[in-house]
mmCIF file of C-alpha atoms in Angstrom:
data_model
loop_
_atom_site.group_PDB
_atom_site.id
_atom_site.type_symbol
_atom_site.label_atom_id
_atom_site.label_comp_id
_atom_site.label_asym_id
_atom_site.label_seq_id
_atom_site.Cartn_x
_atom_site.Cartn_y
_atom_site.Cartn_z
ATOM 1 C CA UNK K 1 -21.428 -7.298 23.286
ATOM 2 C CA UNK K 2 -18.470 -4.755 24.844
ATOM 3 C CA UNK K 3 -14.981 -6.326 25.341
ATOM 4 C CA UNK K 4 -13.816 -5.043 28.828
ATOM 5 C CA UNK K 5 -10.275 -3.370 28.952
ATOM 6 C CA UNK K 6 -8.499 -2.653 31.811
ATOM 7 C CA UNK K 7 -8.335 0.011 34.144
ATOM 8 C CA UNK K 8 -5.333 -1.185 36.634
ATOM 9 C CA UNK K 9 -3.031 -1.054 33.523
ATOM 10 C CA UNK K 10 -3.084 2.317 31.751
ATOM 11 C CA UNK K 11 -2.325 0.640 28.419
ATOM 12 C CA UNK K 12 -2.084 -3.464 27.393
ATOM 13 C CA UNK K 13 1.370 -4.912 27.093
ATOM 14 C CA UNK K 14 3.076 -3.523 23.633
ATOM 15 C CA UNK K 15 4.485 -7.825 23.090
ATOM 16 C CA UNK K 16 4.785 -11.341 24.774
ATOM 17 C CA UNK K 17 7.932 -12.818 26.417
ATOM 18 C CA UNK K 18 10.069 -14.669 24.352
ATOM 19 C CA UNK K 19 12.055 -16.480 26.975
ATOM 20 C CA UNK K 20 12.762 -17.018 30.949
ATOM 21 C CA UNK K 21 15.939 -14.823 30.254
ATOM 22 C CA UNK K 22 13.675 -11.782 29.102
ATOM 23 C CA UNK K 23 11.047 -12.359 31.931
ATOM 24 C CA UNK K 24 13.719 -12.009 34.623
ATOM 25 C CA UNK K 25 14.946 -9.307 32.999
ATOM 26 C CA UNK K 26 11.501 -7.078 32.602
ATOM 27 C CA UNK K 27 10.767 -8.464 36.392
ATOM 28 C CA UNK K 28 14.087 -6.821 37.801
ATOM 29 C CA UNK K 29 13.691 -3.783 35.381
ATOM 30 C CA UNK K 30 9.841 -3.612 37.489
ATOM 31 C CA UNK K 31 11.109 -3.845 40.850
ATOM 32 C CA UNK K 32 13.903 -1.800 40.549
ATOM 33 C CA UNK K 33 12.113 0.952 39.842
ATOM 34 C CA UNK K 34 9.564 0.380 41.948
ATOM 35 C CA UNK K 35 12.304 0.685 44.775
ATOM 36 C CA UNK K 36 14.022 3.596 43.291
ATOM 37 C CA UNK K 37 10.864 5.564 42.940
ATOM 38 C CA UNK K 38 9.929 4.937 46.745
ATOM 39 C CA UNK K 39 13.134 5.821 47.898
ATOM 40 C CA UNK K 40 13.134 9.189 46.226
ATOM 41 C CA UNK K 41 9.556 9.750 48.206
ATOM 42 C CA UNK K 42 11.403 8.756 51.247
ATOM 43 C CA UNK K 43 14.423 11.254 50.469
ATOM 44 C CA UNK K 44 11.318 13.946 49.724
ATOM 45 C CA UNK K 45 9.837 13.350 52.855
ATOM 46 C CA UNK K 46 12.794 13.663 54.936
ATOM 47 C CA UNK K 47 13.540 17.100 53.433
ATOM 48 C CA UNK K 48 9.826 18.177 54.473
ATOM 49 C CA UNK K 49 10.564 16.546 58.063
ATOM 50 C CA UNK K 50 7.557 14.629 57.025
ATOM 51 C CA UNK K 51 9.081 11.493 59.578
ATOM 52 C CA UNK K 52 5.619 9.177 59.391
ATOM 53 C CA UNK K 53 5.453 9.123 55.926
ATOM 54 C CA UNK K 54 9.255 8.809 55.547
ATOM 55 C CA UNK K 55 8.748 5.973 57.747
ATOM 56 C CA UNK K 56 6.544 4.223 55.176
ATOM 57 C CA UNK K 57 8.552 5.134 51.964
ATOM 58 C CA UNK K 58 11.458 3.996 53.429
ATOM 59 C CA UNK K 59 9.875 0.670 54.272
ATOM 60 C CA UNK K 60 8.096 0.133 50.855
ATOM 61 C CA UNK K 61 11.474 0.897 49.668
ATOM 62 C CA UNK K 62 13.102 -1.902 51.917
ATOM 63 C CA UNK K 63 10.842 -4.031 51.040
ATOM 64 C CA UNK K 64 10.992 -3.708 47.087
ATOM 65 C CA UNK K 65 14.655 -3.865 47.405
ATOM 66 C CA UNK K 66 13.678 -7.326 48.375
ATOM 67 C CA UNK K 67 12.272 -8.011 45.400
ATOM 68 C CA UNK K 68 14.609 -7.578 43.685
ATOM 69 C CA UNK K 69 16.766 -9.840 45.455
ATOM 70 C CA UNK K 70 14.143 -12.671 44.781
ATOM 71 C CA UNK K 71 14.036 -11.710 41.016
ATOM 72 C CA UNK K 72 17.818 -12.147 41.181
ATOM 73 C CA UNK K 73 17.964 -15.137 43.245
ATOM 74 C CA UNK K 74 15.032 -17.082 41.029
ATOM 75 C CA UNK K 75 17.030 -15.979 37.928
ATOM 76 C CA UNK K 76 20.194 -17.246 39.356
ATOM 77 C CA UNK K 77 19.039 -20.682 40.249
ATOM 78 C CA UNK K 78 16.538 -21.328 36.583
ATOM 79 C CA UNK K 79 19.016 -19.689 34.389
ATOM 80 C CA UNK K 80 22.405 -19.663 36.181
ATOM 81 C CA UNK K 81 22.969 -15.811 35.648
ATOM 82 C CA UNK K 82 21.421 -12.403 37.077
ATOM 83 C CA UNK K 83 18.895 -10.650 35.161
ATOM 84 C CA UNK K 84 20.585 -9.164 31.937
ATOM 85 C CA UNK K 85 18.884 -5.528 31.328
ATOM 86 C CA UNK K 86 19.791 -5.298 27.730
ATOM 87 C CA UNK K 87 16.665 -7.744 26.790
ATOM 88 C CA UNK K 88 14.309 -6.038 28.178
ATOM 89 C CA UNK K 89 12.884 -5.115 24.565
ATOM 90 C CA UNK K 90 9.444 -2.936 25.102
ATOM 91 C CA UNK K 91 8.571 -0.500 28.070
ATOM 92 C CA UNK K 92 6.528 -2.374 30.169
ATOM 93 C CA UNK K 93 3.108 -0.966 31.089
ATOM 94 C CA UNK K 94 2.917 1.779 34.171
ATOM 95 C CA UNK K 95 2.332 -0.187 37.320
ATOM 96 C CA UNK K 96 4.034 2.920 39.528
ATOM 97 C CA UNK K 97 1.370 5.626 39.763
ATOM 98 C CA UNK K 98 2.569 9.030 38.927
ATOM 99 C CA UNK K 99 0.355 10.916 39.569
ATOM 100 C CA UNK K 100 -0.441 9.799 43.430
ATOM 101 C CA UNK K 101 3.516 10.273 43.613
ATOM 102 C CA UNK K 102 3.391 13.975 42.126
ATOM 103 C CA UNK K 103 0.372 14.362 44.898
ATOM 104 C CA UNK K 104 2.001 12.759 47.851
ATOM 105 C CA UNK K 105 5.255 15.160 46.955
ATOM 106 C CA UNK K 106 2.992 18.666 46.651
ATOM 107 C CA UNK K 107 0.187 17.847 49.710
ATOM 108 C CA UNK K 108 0.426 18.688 52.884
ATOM 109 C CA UNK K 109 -2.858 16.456 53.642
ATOM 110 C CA UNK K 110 -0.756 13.107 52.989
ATOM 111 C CA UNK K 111 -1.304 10.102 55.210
ATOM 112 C CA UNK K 112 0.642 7.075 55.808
ATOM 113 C CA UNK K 113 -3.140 5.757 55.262
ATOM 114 C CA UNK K 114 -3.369 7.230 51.895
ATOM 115 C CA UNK K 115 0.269 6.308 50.972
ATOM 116 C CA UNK K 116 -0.251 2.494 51.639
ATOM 117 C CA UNK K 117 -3.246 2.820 49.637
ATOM 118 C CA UNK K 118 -1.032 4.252 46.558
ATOM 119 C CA UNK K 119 1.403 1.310 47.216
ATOM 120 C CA UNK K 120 -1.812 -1.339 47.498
ATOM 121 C CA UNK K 121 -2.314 0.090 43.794
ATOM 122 C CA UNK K 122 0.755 -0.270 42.796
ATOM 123 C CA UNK K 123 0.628 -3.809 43.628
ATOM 124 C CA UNK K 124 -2.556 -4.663 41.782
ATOM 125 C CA UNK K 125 -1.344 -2.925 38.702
ATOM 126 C CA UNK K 126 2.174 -5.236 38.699
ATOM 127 C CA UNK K 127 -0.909 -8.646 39.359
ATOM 128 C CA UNK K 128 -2.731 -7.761 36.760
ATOM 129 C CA UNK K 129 0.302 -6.925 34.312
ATOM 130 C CA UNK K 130 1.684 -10.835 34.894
ATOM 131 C CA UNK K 131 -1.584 -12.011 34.955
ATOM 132 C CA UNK K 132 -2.241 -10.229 31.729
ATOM 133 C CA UNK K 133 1.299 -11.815 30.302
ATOM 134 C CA UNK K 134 0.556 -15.016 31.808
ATOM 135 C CA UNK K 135 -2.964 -15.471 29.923
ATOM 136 C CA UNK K 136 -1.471 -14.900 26.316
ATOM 137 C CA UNK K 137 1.369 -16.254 27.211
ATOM 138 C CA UNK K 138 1.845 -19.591 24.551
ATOM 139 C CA UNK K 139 5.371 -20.999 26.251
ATOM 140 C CA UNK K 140 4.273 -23.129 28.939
ATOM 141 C CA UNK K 141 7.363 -22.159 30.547
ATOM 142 C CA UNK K 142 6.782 -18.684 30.386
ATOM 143 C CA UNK K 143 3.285 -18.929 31.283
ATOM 144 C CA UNK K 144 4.077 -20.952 34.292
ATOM 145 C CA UNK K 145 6.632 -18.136 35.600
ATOM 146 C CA UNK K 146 4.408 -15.337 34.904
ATOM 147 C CA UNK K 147 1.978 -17.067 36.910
ATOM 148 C CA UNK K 148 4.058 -17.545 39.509
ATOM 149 C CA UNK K 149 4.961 -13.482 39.818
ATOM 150 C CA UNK K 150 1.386 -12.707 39.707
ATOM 151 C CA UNK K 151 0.703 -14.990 42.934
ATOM 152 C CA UNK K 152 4.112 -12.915 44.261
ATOM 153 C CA UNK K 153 2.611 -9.594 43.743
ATOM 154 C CA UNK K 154 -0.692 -11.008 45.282
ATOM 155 C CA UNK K 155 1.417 -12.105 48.351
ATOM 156 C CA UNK K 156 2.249 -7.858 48.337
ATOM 157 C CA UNK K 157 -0.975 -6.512 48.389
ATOM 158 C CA UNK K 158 -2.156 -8.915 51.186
ATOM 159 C CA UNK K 159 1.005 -7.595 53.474
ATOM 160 C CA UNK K 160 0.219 -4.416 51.844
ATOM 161 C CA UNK K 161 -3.386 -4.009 52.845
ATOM 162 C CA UNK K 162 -2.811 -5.442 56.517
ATOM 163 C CA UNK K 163 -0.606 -2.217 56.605
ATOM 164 C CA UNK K 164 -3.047 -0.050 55.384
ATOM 165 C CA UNK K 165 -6.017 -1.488 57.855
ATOM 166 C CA UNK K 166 -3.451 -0.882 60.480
ATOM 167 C CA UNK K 167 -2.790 2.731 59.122
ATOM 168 C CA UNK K 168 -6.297 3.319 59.176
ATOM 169 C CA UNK K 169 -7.221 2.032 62.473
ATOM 170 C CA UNK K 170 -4.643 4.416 63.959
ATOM 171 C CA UNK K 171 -5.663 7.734 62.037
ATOM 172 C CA UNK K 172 -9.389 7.060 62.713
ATOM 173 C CA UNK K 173 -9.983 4.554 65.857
ATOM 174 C CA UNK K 174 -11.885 7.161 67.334
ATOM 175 C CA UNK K 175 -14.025 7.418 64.064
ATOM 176 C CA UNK K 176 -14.349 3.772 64.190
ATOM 177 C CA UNK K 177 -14.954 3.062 67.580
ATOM 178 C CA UNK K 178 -18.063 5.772 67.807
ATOM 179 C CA UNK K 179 -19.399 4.004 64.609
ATOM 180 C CA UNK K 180 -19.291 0.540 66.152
ATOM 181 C CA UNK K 181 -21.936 1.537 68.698
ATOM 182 C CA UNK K 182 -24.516 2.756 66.615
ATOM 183 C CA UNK K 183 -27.075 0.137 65.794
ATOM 184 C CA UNK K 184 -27.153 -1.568 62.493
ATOM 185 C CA UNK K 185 -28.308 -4.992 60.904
ATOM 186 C CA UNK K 186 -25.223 -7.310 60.406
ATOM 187 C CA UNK K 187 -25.237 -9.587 57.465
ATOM 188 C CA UNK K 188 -22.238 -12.724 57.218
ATOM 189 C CA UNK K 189 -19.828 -13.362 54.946
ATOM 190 C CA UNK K 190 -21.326 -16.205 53.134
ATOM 191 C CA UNK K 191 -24.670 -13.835 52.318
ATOM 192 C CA UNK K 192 -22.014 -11.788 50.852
ATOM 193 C CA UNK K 193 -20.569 -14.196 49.088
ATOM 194 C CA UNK K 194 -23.687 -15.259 47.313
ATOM 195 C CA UNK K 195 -24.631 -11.789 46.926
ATOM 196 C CA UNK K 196 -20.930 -11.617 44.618
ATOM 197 C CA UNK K 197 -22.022 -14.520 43.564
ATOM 198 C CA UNK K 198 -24.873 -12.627 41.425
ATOM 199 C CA UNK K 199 -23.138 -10.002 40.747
ATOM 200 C CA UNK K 200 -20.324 -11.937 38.598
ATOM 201 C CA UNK K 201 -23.525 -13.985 37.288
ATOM 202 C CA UNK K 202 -24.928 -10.424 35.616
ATOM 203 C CA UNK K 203 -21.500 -9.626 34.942
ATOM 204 C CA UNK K 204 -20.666 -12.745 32.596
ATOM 205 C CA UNK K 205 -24.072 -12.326 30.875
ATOM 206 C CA UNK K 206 -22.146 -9.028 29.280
ATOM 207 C CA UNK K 207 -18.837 -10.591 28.464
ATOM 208 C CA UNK K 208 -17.380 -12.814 25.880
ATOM 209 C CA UNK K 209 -14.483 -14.369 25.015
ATOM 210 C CA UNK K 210 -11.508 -14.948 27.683
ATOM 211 C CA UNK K 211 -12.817 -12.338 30.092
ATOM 212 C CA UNK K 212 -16.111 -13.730 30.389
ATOM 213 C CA UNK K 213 -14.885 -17.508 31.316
ATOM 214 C CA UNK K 214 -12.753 -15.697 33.669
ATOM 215 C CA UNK K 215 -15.902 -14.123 35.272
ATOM 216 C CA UNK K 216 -17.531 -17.431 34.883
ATOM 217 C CA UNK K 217 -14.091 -18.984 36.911
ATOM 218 C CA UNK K 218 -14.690 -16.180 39.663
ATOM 219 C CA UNK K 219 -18.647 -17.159 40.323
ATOM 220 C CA UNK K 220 -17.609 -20.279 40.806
ATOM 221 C CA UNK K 221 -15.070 -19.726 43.026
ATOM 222 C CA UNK K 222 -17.244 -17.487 45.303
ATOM 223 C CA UNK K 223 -19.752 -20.314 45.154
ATOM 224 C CA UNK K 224 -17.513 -22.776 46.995
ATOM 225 C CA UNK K 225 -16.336 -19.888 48.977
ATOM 226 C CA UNK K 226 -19.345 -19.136 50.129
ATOM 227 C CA UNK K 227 -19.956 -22.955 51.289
ATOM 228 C CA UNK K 228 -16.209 -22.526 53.128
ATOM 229 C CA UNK K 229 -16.923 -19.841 54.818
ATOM 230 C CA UNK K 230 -19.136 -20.836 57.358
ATOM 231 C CA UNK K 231 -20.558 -18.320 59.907
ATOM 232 C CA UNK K 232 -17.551 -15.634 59.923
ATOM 233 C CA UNK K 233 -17.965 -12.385 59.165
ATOM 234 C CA UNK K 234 -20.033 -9.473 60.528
ATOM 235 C CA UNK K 235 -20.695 -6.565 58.351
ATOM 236 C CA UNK K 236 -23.450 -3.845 57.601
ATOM 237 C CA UNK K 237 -26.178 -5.472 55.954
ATOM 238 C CA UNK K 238 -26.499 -2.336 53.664
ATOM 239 C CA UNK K 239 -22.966 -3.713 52.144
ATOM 240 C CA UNK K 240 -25.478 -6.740 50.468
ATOM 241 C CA UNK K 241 -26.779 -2.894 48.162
ATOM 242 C CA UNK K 242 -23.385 -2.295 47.619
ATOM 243 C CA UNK K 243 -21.368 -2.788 43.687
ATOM 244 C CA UNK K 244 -19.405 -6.156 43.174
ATOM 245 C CA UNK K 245 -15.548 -4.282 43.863
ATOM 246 C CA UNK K 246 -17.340 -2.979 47.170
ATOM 247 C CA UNK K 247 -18.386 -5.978 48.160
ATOM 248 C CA UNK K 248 -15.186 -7.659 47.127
ATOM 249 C CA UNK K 249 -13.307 -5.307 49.508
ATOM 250 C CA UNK K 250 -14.978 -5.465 52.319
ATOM 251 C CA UNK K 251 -14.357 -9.620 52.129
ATOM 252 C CA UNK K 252 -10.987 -9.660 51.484
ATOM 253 C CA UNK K 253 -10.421 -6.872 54.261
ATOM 254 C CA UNK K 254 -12.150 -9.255 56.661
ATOM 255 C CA UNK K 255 -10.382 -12.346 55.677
ATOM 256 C CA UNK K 256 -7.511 -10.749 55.781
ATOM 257 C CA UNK K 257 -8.041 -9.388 59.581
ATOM 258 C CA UNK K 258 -9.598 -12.566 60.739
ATOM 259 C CA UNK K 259 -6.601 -14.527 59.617
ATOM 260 C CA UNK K 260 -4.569 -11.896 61.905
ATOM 261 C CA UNK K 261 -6.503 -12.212 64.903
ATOM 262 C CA UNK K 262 -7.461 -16.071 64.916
ATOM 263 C CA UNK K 263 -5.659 -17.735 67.584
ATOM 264 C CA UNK K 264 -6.796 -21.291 65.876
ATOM 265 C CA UNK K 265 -4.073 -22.335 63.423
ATOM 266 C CA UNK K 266 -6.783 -24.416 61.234
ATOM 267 C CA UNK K 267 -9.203 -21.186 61.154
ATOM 268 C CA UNK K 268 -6.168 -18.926 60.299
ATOM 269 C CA UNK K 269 -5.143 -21.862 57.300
ATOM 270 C CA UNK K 270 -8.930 -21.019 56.061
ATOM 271 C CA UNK K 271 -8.828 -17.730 56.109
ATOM 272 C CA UNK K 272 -5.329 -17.161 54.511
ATOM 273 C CA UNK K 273 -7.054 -19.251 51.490
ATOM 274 C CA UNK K 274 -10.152 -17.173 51.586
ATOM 275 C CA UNK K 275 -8.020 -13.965 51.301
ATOM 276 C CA UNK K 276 -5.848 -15.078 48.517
ATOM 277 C CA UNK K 277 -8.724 -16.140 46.316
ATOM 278 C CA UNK K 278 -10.526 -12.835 47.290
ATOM 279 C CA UNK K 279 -7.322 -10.820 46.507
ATOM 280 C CA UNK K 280 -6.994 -11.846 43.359
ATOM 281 C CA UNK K 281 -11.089 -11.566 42.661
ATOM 282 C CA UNK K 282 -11.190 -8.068 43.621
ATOM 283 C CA UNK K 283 -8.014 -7.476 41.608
ATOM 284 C CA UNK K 284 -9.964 -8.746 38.947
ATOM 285 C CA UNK K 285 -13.334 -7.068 38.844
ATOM 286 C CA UNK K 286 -10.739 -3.606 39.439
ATOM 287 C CA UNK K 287 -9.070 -4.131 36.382
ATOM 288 C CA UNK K 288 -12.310 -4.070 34.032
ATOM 289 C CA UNK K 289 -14.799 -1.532 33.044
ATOM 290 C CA UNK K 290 -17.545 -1.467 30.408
ATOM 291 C CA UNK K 291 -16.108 0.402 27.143
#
């Protein structure tokens, strides 16, 4: 039976964290570059008078700069001291893609669509690196704070992807608008749900070991979801044909944008929960592949 490896993360972690002190440390170390490196896209694009995409590097920027001052901030009130860089002892794992960056830098083509999407990546490469620590993780402690900056980088790809929906919209409403009034059979969210469902159920079938009871923990999870979720949702009913990450997308779009619009706080309350739980599924089922 294949172990699955992950695909987010270019290679695993090269060790574990010792203590709080070296987890603050490798967090700053991550979101420092993560701000440097989007800053030097903004300073690109403003020398190619690109001004809609410097607009979104120098927000990404902004906003990682942030980061670091929560890194700093957490470290200063647990340990009573900033982040120190010197123990940051092995290079963590790429979460920046270098490759989209080299691309964004050399095409002409470049969207603020397609940039969000690089920094939605991004995000779901720095999840699945703390989620990653925070499984082998044997300090409680540790464990417990690696946890807690996996739900933080969650919390980033959900403001994230509202961005890039928003992105989208704009660069193709037209697209979108002629599509919505062509006929199609609609489907709900719980059918998709239970269609997941089935899909994780095949899934954990081919697994073993720690991956396959967290497939097992994802099944059920859509289960109950599926029982929350009530009669929201509209999509193409070909999406029920569609692969498990597909499927997961589509959901966590919609939860995501139905959280937005509600105007009912206890509907948006739902939704929000919906959307976190289907964040961090579809980060999930992203990060594996069959060897």
């Amino acid at each position: 039976m294949p172990l699955l490896r992950t695909t987010l993360l270019k290679m695993e972690p090269a060790g574990t964290l010792q203590s709080l002190d070296e987890l603050f440390a490798l967090a700053n170390a991550m979101e420092q570059e993560a701000a440097t490196k989007y800053g030097e896209l903004a300073e690109e694009m403003r020398r190619q008078d690109r001004f809609d995409l410097l607009t979104v590097f120098s927000d990404l920027a902004a906003a990682e700069r942030e980061h670091v001052d929560s890194v700093q901030r957490w470290s200063q009130s647990r340990r009573g001291k900033l982040p120190d860089p010197a123990l940051v002892r092995w290079e963590a794992p790429e979460t920046f893609d270098s490759d989209a960056t080299a691309e964004i830098k050399a095409s002409n083509l470049m969207t603020p669509y397609h940039a969000l999407a690089m920094a939605v990546r991004n995000e779901e490469r720095a999840f699945a690196f703390w989620s990653y620590l925070a499984a082998y993780s044997k300090d409680p402690e540790i464990k417990k704070a690696s946890e807690a900056m996996a739900k933080e980088e969650l919390g980033h790809v959900a403001t994230l992807r509202k961005e890039r929906r928003r992105a989208y919209h704009r660069e193709h409403g037209r697209e979108r608008a002629d599509e919505a009034r062509l006929p199609a059979e609609r489907t709900e969210a719980r059918r998709l749900e239970l269609c997941l469902a089935t899909h994780l159920a095949a899934l954990e079938r081919r697994l073993e070991g720690a991956a396959a009871v967290r497939t097992r923990e994802l099944r059920e999870t859509t289960m109950r979801m599926a029982d929350e979720v009530g009669d929201f949702g509209s999509f193409p009913e070909t999406l029920e044909q569609r692969d498990a990450p597909t499927i997961a997308e589509a959901l966590a779009d919609a939860y995501l944008e139905g959280a937005e619009r509600s105007g009912d706080a206890e509907r948006v309350e739902m939704l929000q929960r919906l959307a976190e739980r289907a964040i961090s599924r579809l980060a999930w089922l992203r990060s594996l592949s069959q060897d």
